Coordinates of C-alpha atoms in Angstrom, one line a residue:
M1418 CA 27.4 10.0 195.1
P1419 CA 29.6 11.6 192.3
E1420 CA 28.2 13.4 189.3
V1421 CA 29.0 11.5 186.1
A1422 CA 30.5 13.4 183.2
V1423 CA 30.9 12.6 179.5
L1424 CA 34.6 12.8 178.9
A1425 CA 34.4 12.1 175.2
A1426 CA 31.7 10.9 172.8
G1427 CA 31.8 9.8 169.2
R1428 CA 30.8 7.3 166.6
T1429 CA 32.0 5.5 163.5
A1430 CA 30.6 6.2 160.1
F1431 CA 27.2 4.7 159.5
T1432 CA 27.3 2.8 156.3
G1433 CA 24.7 0.5 154.6
R1434 CA 24.9 -3.3 155.0
S1435 CA 27.4 -4.8 152.5
R1436 CA 28.9 -1.4 151.8
A1437 CA 32.1 0.4 153.1
Q1438 CA 32.3 -1.4 156.5
A1439 CA 31.0 -4.7 155.4
E1440 CA 34.2 -6.6 156.3
R1441 CA 34.4 -5.2 159.9
T1442 CA 33.1 -7.3 162.7
D1443 CA 31.3 -5.7 165.6
D1444 CA 34.3 -5.8 167.9
Q1445 CA 36.5 -4.2 165.2
L1446 CA 34.0 -1.4 164.7
A1447 CA 33.7 -0.8 168.4
G1448 CA 37.4 -1.3 169.2
L1449 CA 38.6 1.4 166.8
L1450 CA 36.1 3.8 168.3
L1451 CA 36.9 3.1 171.9
R1452 CA 40.6 3.6 171.4
S1453 CA 39.9 6.9 169.7
L1454 CA 37.7 8.0 172.6
T1455 CA 40.5 7.6 175.1
E1456 CA 42.8 9.6 172.8
T1457 CA 40.2 12.4 172.5
A1458 CA 39.7 12.5 176.3
G1459 CA 43.5 12.8 176.8
I1460 CA 43.9 9.4 178.5
S1461 CA 47.5 8.5 177.8
A1462 CA 47.2 4.9 179.1
P1463 CA 44.2 3.0 177.6
Q1464 CA 44.5 0.6 180.6
A1465 CA 43.0 3.4 182.7
V1466 CA 39.6 2.4 181.4
D1467 CA 37.9 0.4 184.1
G1468 CA 35.2 -1.3 182.0
V1469 CA 33.3 -1.5 178.7
I1470 CA 29.5 -1.9 178.3
L1471 CA 28.1 -2.3 174.8
G1472 CA 24.7 -2.8 173.5
S1473 CA 24.0 -5.0 170.4
C1474 CA 21.1 -7.1 169.2
T1475 CA 22.1 -9.1 166.1
G1476 CA 25.8 -10.0 166.6
P1477 CA 27.4 -13.4 166.9
G1478 CA 27.3 -13.3 170.7
G1479 CA 30.3 -14.1 172.8
N1480 CA 30.1 -10.8 174.7
V1481 CA 31.0 -8.0 172.4
G1482 CA 31.7 -5.7 175.3
R1483 CA 34.7 -7.8 176.3
R1484 CA 35.8 -8.5 172.8
A1485 CA 35.8 -4.7 172.0
A1486 CA 37.7 -3.9 175.2
L1487 CA 40.4 -6.3 174.2
A1488 CA 40.4 -5.0 170.6
A1489 CA 40.8 -1.5 171.9
G1490 CA 43.9 -2.4 173.8
F1491 CA 42.4 -1.7 177.2
G1492 CA 44.3 -4.7 178.6
L1493 CA 43.5 -8.1 179.9
D1494 CA 42.3 -6.7 183.2
C1495 CA 39.5 -4.6 181.7
P1496 CA 36.1 -6.3 182.0
G1497 CA 33.4 -5.9 179.4
W1498 CA 29.8 -6.9 179.2
S1499 CA 26.9 -6.6 176.8
V1500 CA 23.3 -5.4 176.8
D1501 CA 20.4 -6.4 174.5
A1502 CA 17.5 -4.0 174.6
Q1503 CA 16.9 -3.9 170.8
C1504 CA 17.2 -0.3 169.5
G1505 CA 17.7 1.0 173.1
S1506 CA 20.7 -1.2 173.8
G1507 CA 23.3 1.5 173.5
M1508 CA 21.3 4.0 175.6
L1509 CA 20.7 1.4 178.3
A1510 CA 24.4 0.5 178.3
V1511 CA 25.2 4.2 179.0
Q1512 CA 22.6 4.2 181.9
Q1513 CA 24.3 1.1 183.3
A1514 CA 27.7 2.7 183.1
V1515 CA 26.4 5.8 185.0
D1516 CA 25.0 3.6 187.7
R1517 CA 28.3 1.7 188.0
I1518 CA 30.3 4.9 188.2
R1519 CA 28.1 6.3 190.9
L1520 CA 28.5 3.1 192.9
D1521 CA 32.2 2.4 192.4
G1522 CA 33.8 5.3 190.5
G1523 CA 36.2 4.7 187.7
V1524 CA 36.1 5.4 183.9
I1525 CA 33.8 3.3 181.7
A1526 CA 33.2 3.3 178.0
A1527 CA 29.6 2.6 177.0
G1528 CA 27.5 2.6 173.9
G1529 CA 26.4 0.3 171.2
V1530 CA 27.5 -1.5 168.0
E1531 CA 25.9 -3.3 165.2
S1532 CA 27.3 -5.1 162.2
P1533 CA 24.5 -6.4 160.1
S1534 CA 27.0 -7.2 157.3
T1535 CA 28.8 -9.7 159.5
A1536 CA 25.9 -10.9 161.7
P1537 CA 25.3 -14.7 161.4
E1538 CA 22.1 -15.8 159.9
R1539 CA 19.6 -17.1 162.4
R1540 CA 17.7 -20.3 161.7
I1541 CA 15.1 -22.5 163.4
D1542 CA 14.8 -26.0 162.0
G1543 CA 16.7 -24.9 159.0
V1544 CA 14.5 -22.0 158.2
A1545 CA 16.0 -18.4 158.4
Y1546 CA 14.3 -15.6 160.3
R1547 CA 15.3 -12.0 160.6
Q1548 CA 13.7 -10.8 163.8
A1549 CA 13.6 -12.6 167.2
P1550 CA 10.4 -12.7 169.2
M1551 CA 10.2 -9.7 171.5
V1552 CA 7.3 -10.8 173.7
P1553 CA 6.0 -14.2 174.8
R1554 CA 3.2 -16.0 173.1
G1555 CA -0.2 -14.4 173.7
F1556 CA 1.1 -10.8 173.3
P1557 CA 1.0 -8.8 170.0
D1558 CA 4.4 -9.1 168.3
P1559 CA 4.2 -7.3 165.0
D1560 CA 7.4 -6.8 163.0
L1561 CA 8.4 -3.2 163.3
V1562 CA 7.5 -2.1 159.8
H1563 CA 3.9 -3.3 160.4
A1564 CA 4.0 -1.6 163.9
A1565 CA 4.9 1.7 162.3
A1566 CA 2.1 1.3 159.7
D1567 CA -0.3 0.5 162.5
L1568 CA 0.8 3.5 164.4
A1569 CA 0.4 5.8 161.4
R1570 CA -3.1 4.5 160.9
A1571 CA -4.1 4.8 164.6
R1572 CA -2.8 8.3 164.9
G1573 CA -3.8 9.6 161.4
I1574 CA -0.2 10.3 160.4
T1575 CA -0.3 10.8 156.7
R1576 CA 2.3 9.7 154.1
Q1577 CA 2.9 13.4 153.4
R1578 CA 3.9 14.2 157.0
Q1579 CA 6.2 11.1 157.1
D1580 CA 7.9 12.1 153.9
A1581 CA 8.3 15.7 155.0
L1582 CA 10.1 14.5 158.2
A1583 CA 12.4 12.4 156.1
E1584 CA 13.2 15.3 153.8
R1585 CA 13.8 17.5 156.9
S1586 CA 16.2 14.9 158.3
H1587 CA 18.3 14.8 155.1
R1588 CA 18.2 18.5 154.7
L1589 CA 19.4 19.3 158.2
A1590 CA 22.1 16.7 158.1
L1591 CA 23.4 18.2 154.9
E1592 CA 23.3 21.7 156.5
H1593 CA 25.3 20.4 159.6
A1594 CA 27.9 18.4 157.9
D1595 CA 30.6 19.9 160.1
L1596 CA 28.8 18.6 163.3
L1597 CA 28.4 15.1 161.7
A1598 CA 32.1 15.0 160.8
A1599 CA 33.1 16.0 164.4
E1600 CA 31.2 13.1 165.8
R1601 CA 33.2 10.5 163.7
L1602 CA 36.2 9.6 165.9
D1603 CA 37.3 6.1 164.7
G1604 CA 40.0 7.6 162.4
S1605 CA 39.1 5.3 159.5
G1606 CA 38.4 8.0 157.0
I1607 CA 35.2 6.3 156.0
A1608 CA 32.3 8.7 155.4
D1609 CA 28.6 8.2 156.2
D1610 CA 26.5 6.8 153.4
G1611 CA 24.0 9.6 154.0
P1612 CA 22.6 12.2 153.9
R1613 CA 21.2 12.7 150.4
A1614 CA 19.7 15.6 148.6
V1615 CA 16.1 14.3 148.6
T1616 CA 12.9 16.1 147.7
A1617 CA 9.2 15.5 148.4
R1618 CA 8.8 14.5 144.7
L1619 CA 11.5 11.9 145.0
L1620 CA 10.1 10.5 148.3
A1621 CA 6.7 10.2 146.8
R1622 CA 8.0 7.8 144.2
F1623 CA 8.8 5.1 146.8
A1624 CA 6.3 2.2 147.0
P1625 CA 4.9 1.3 150.4
L1626 CA 6.6 -1.4 152.4
V1627 CA 3.2 -2.7 153.4
P1628 CA 0.8 -1.8 150.6
E1629 CA -2.9 -1.7 151.2
E1630 CA -3.5 -4.3 148.5
A1631 CA -1.2 -6.8 150.1
V1632 CA -4.0 -9.0 151.3
G1633 CA -3.0 -12.5 152.4
N1634 CA -3.6 -14.7 149.4
G1635 CA -2.0 -18.0 150.4
S1636 CA 1.1 -17.4 148.4
Q1637 CA 3.4 -18.2 151.4
D1638 CA 4.8 -21.7 151.2
E1639 CA 3.0 -23.3 154.1
G1640 CA 5.5 -26.1 154.2
A1641 CA 8.2 -23.6 155.1
L1642 CA 6.3 -22.6 158.2
A1643 CA 5.8 -26.1 159.6
G1644 CA 7.2 -26.5 163.1
R1645 CA 8.3 -22.9 163.5
P1646 CA 7.7 -20.8 166.7
A1647 CA 4.5 -18.7 166.5
A1648 CA 6.4 -15.4 166.6
V1649 CA 8.5 -16.5 163.6
E1650 CA 5.4 -17.7 161.8
R1651 CA 3.6 -14.4 162.3
R1652 CA 6.5 -12.5 160.8
S1653 CA 6.6 -14.7 157.7
A1654 CA 2.9 -14.7 157.0
P1655 CA 1.6 -12.5 154.2
A1656 CA 0.7 -9.0 155.3
Q1657 CA -2.9 -8.3 156.0
S1658 CA -4.4 -5.1 154.6
R1659 CA -5.5 -2.4 157.1
P1660 CA -6.6 1.2 156.6
G1661 CA -3.5 3.5 156.7
F1662 CA -1.1 0.9 155.4
G1663 CA 0.7 2.2 152.4
S1664 CA 2.2 5.2 154.2
V1665 CA 5.4 3.6 155.5
T1666 CA 8.0 3.5 152.7
P1667 CA 11.8 3.0 152.3
G1668 CA 12.0 6.8 152.0
N1669 CA 10.6 7.5 155.5
T1670 CA 12.2 4.5 157.2
A1671 CA 15.8 4.4 158.4
R1672 CA 18.2 2.3 156.4
I1673 CA 19.9 -0.7 158.1
A1674 CA 23.5 0.3 158.9
D1675 CA 26.8 -0.9 160.2
G1676 CA 28.3 1.3 162.9
A1677 CA 29.2 2.0 166.5
A1678 CA 28.6 4.9 168.9
A1679 CA 30.0 5.3 172.4
L1680 CA 30.6 7.7 175.3
L1681 CA 33.6 7.7 177.7
L1682 CA 32.2 8.4 181.2
G1683 CA 33.8 9.2 184.5
P1684 CA 33.2 11.1 187.8
A1685 CA 33.1 14.9 187.6
P1686 CA 35.1 17.1 187.8
C1687 CA 36.6 15.3 184.8
G1688 CA 40.2 16.4 184.4
V1689 CA 42.3 13.6 183.0
D1690 CA 46.0 12.8 183.7
G1691 CA 46.4 15.8 185.9
Q1692 CA 45.0 18.2 183.3
P1693 CA 42.2 20.7 184.1
A1694 CA 38.7 19.7 183.2
R1695 CA 37.5 20.7 179.7
P1696 CA 34.0 21.6 178.7
H1697 CA 31.8 18.6 179.1
T1698 CA 28.3 17.4 179.8
L1699 CA 26.8 15.7 182.9
V1700 CA 24.5 12.8 182.9
R1701 CA 21.6 14.0 185.1
A1702 CA 19.2 11.0 184.8
G1703 CA 18.1 8.1 182.8
I1704 CA 15.0 6.0 182.5
L1705 CA 13.7 2.8 180.9
T1706 CA 9.9 2.3 180.6
G1707 CA 7.4 -0.2 179.3
G1708 CA 4.4 0.3 177.0
D1709 CA 2.2 -1.4 174.5
P1710 CA 4.1 -4.0 172.5
A1711 CA 1.6 -3.7 169.6
L1712 CA 2.5 0.0 169.1
P1713 CA 6.1 0.4 170.4
G1714 CA 6.4 3.8 168.7
T1715 CA 4.1 5.3 171.4
A1716 CA 6.5 4.6 174.2
P1717 CA 9.1 7.4 173.8
A1718 CA 6.8 10.3 174.7
G1719 CA 5.9 8.5 178.0
A1720 CA 9.5 7.9 178.8
L1721 CA 10.4 11.5 178.2
R1722 CA 7.5 12.7 180.4
R1723 CA 8.5 10.4 183.2
L1724 CA 12.1 11.4 183.0
L1725 CA 11.3 15.1 183.1
R1726 CA 8.7 14.6 185.9
R1727 CA 11.2 12.7 188.0
T1728 CA 13.9 15.4 187.6
G1729 CA 11.5 18.3 188.0
V1730 CA 12.4 19.7 184.5
G1731 CA 9.8 21.2 182.3
L1732 CA 9.8 20.4 178.6
D1733 CA 10.2 24.1 177.9
R1734 CA 13.5 24.1 179.8
L1735 CA 15.2 21.7 177.3
G1736 CA 17.5 23.4 174.9
A1737 CA 18.0 20.3 172.7
L1738 CA 16.0 17.1 172.1
E1739 CA 17.2 14.0 170.1
I1740 CA 14.9 11.2 169.1
V1741 CA 16.0 8.0 167.2
E1742 CA 14.4 8.2 163.8
A1743 CA 13.7 4.6 163.1
F1744 CA 10.5 5.5 161.3
S1745 CA 8.9 8.8 160.5
A1746 CA 5.6 7.6 161.9
Q1747 CA 7.2 6.8 165.3
V1748 CA 8.9 10.2 165.6
L1749 CA 5.8 12.1 164.6
A1750 CA 3.7 10.2 167.1
T1751 CA 6.1 11.2 169.8
L1752 CA 6.2 14.8 168.8
D1753 CA 2.4 14.9 168.5
D1754 CA 2.0 13.5 172.0
L1755 CA 4.5 16.1 173.4
E1756 CA 2.9 18.9 171.4
L1757 CA 6.2 19.6 169.6
A1758 CA 4.7 19.4 166.1
D1759 CA 2.1 21.7 164.6
G1760 CA 1.1 20.5 161.2
G1761 CA 4.2 20.7 159.0
R1762 CA 6.2 22.6 161.7
I1763 CA 8.5 20.7 164.0
D1764 CA 9.9 22.3 167.2
P1765 CA 13.4 23.6 166.2
R1766 CA 15.0 22.0 169.2
V1767 CA 14.3 18.5 167.8
N1768 CA 17.0 16.7 165.8
T1769 CA 18.6 19.9 164.5
A1770 CA 21.2 18.0 162.5
G1771 CA 19.0 15.3 161.1
G1772 CA 18.9 11.7 162.4
A1773 CA 18.7 8.1 161.4
L1774 CA 16.4 8.8 158.5
A1775 CA 19.3 10.5 156.9
L1776 CA 22.3 8.6 158.3
G1777 CA 21.0 5.0 158.9
H1778 CA 20.0 2.9 161.9
P1779 CA 22.6 0.5 163.3
W1780 CA 20.1 -0.9 165.7
G1781 CA 22.0 -1.5 169.0
A1782 CA 24.1 1.6 168.4
S1783 CA 21.4 4.2 167.7
G1784 CA 20.4 4.9 171.3
A1785 CA 24.0 5.8 172.0
A1786 CA 24.3 7.7 168.7
V1787 CA 21.6 10.2 169.8
L1788 CA 23.5 10.7 173.1
V1789 CA 26.7 11.4 171.1
R1790 CA 24.8 14.0 169.0
L1791 CA 23.2 15.5 172.1
H1792 CA 26.6 15.8 173.8
H1793 CA 28.1 17.6 170.9
R1794 CA 25.1 19.9 170.5
L1795 CA 25.2 20.9 174.2
L1796 CA 28.9 21.7 174.1
S1797 CA 28.0 24.7 171.8
C1798 CA 25.3 25.8 174.2
P1799 CA 25.6 28.1 177.3
P1800 CA 26.6 26.4 180.5
G1801 CA 23.7 24.8 182.3
T1802 CA 21.7 24.0 179.2
L1803 CA 19.7 20.8 179.4
G1804 CA 19.0 18.3 176.7
A1805 CA 17.2 15.0 176.4
A1806 CA 17.4 12.0 174.1
S1807 CA 14.9 9.1 173.7
C1808 CA 14.4 6.0 171.6
A1809 CA 11.7 3.5 171.0
I1810 CA 12.4 -0.1 171.7
G1811 CA 10.9 -3.2 170.1
G1812 CA 8.6 -5.0 172.5
G1813 CA 6.9 -1.8 173.6
M1814 CA 9.6 -0.1 175.7
A1815 CA 11.5 3.2 175.5
A1816 CA 14.5 4.8 177.1
A1817 CA 15.4 8.4 177.7
V1818 CA 18.4 10.3 179.2
L1819 CA 18.9 13.8 180.4
L1820 CA 22.2 15.6 179.9
Q1821 CA 23.4 19.1 181.0
R1822 CA 26.2 21.3 179.8
S1823 CA 28.6 21.8 182.6
D1824 CA 29.0 25.1 184.3

């Protein structure tokens, strides 16, 4: 069974909904990036790519993997398919590509893309809703903002800690602007919307997304809820006050973003077109796990533990760790569970160039984006260095992947 190498990895800019990339569809975002990946890897004939797997969770459907393969110029013979695992879609797409290469060989592009700006509005009986049910009836299915607030309450994660993590993300992203620029490979010249120079004082000014005083008061138009599925009704009902609510704010929550991220993968050794192999990373293992759908932010720690246990790697052996920063509360819960946070101090191996809190969160692409970041970080590390990435997934799941700098 061949080892699988990352031949190239990159992303587009991450820009806010209705901003710089608002007119680009998901296949346009991904197509530009995929073509750039082949050029970066030194593949002279794009038709040499044997398949495309893309994760996405809000697009128009119609198999964005195939549409992006055609948009990239990979040829009519190049198949493409799509994955929907919410925020883990891009990471799961990479895992599927690795499995496929180990089985059949070939070169596969995998990652994720999201274009909230061009996503169609979803409606049931003429009523719009923004988040699909993630579990069947009878299971807890909070919207993810409420889930983050519940998690903060359950774990005693204060507003101050959440704001401090957001400030850290922006600060580190500003300090590592060169690394962020190196990740952008679509050739568009568009820059990320973030990071920003934020301060604790500025973050403290944001109002809570779920304020403690937001007790259900019957203000919701009950007629608008008639005939709607239970999951949709739950998301539309007024928020109920619970202790700890009030800590999750726009400042410590990742912004919605348009963007794509992908990796070009193939068997190692990974010389291309007769050229010697360049420094690269190897995909050592990947995992997808389940957890409590009521508190999806608790799942990444378990996924990382299982990944490391399965591979016999201790947490202390990791030289780099990337975690999708959808919410500060979710990241801090993971770090607390792994004993990687001590008060205001966070292990320096974690998200050393910031994350989604600074750059934005293109849902289906974010799991691939942290793998892109991890790949570029490991290329500057000594051969043999290990790194892991993880992301929480709505519905109570999590994914994790282990990479290693080649010898």
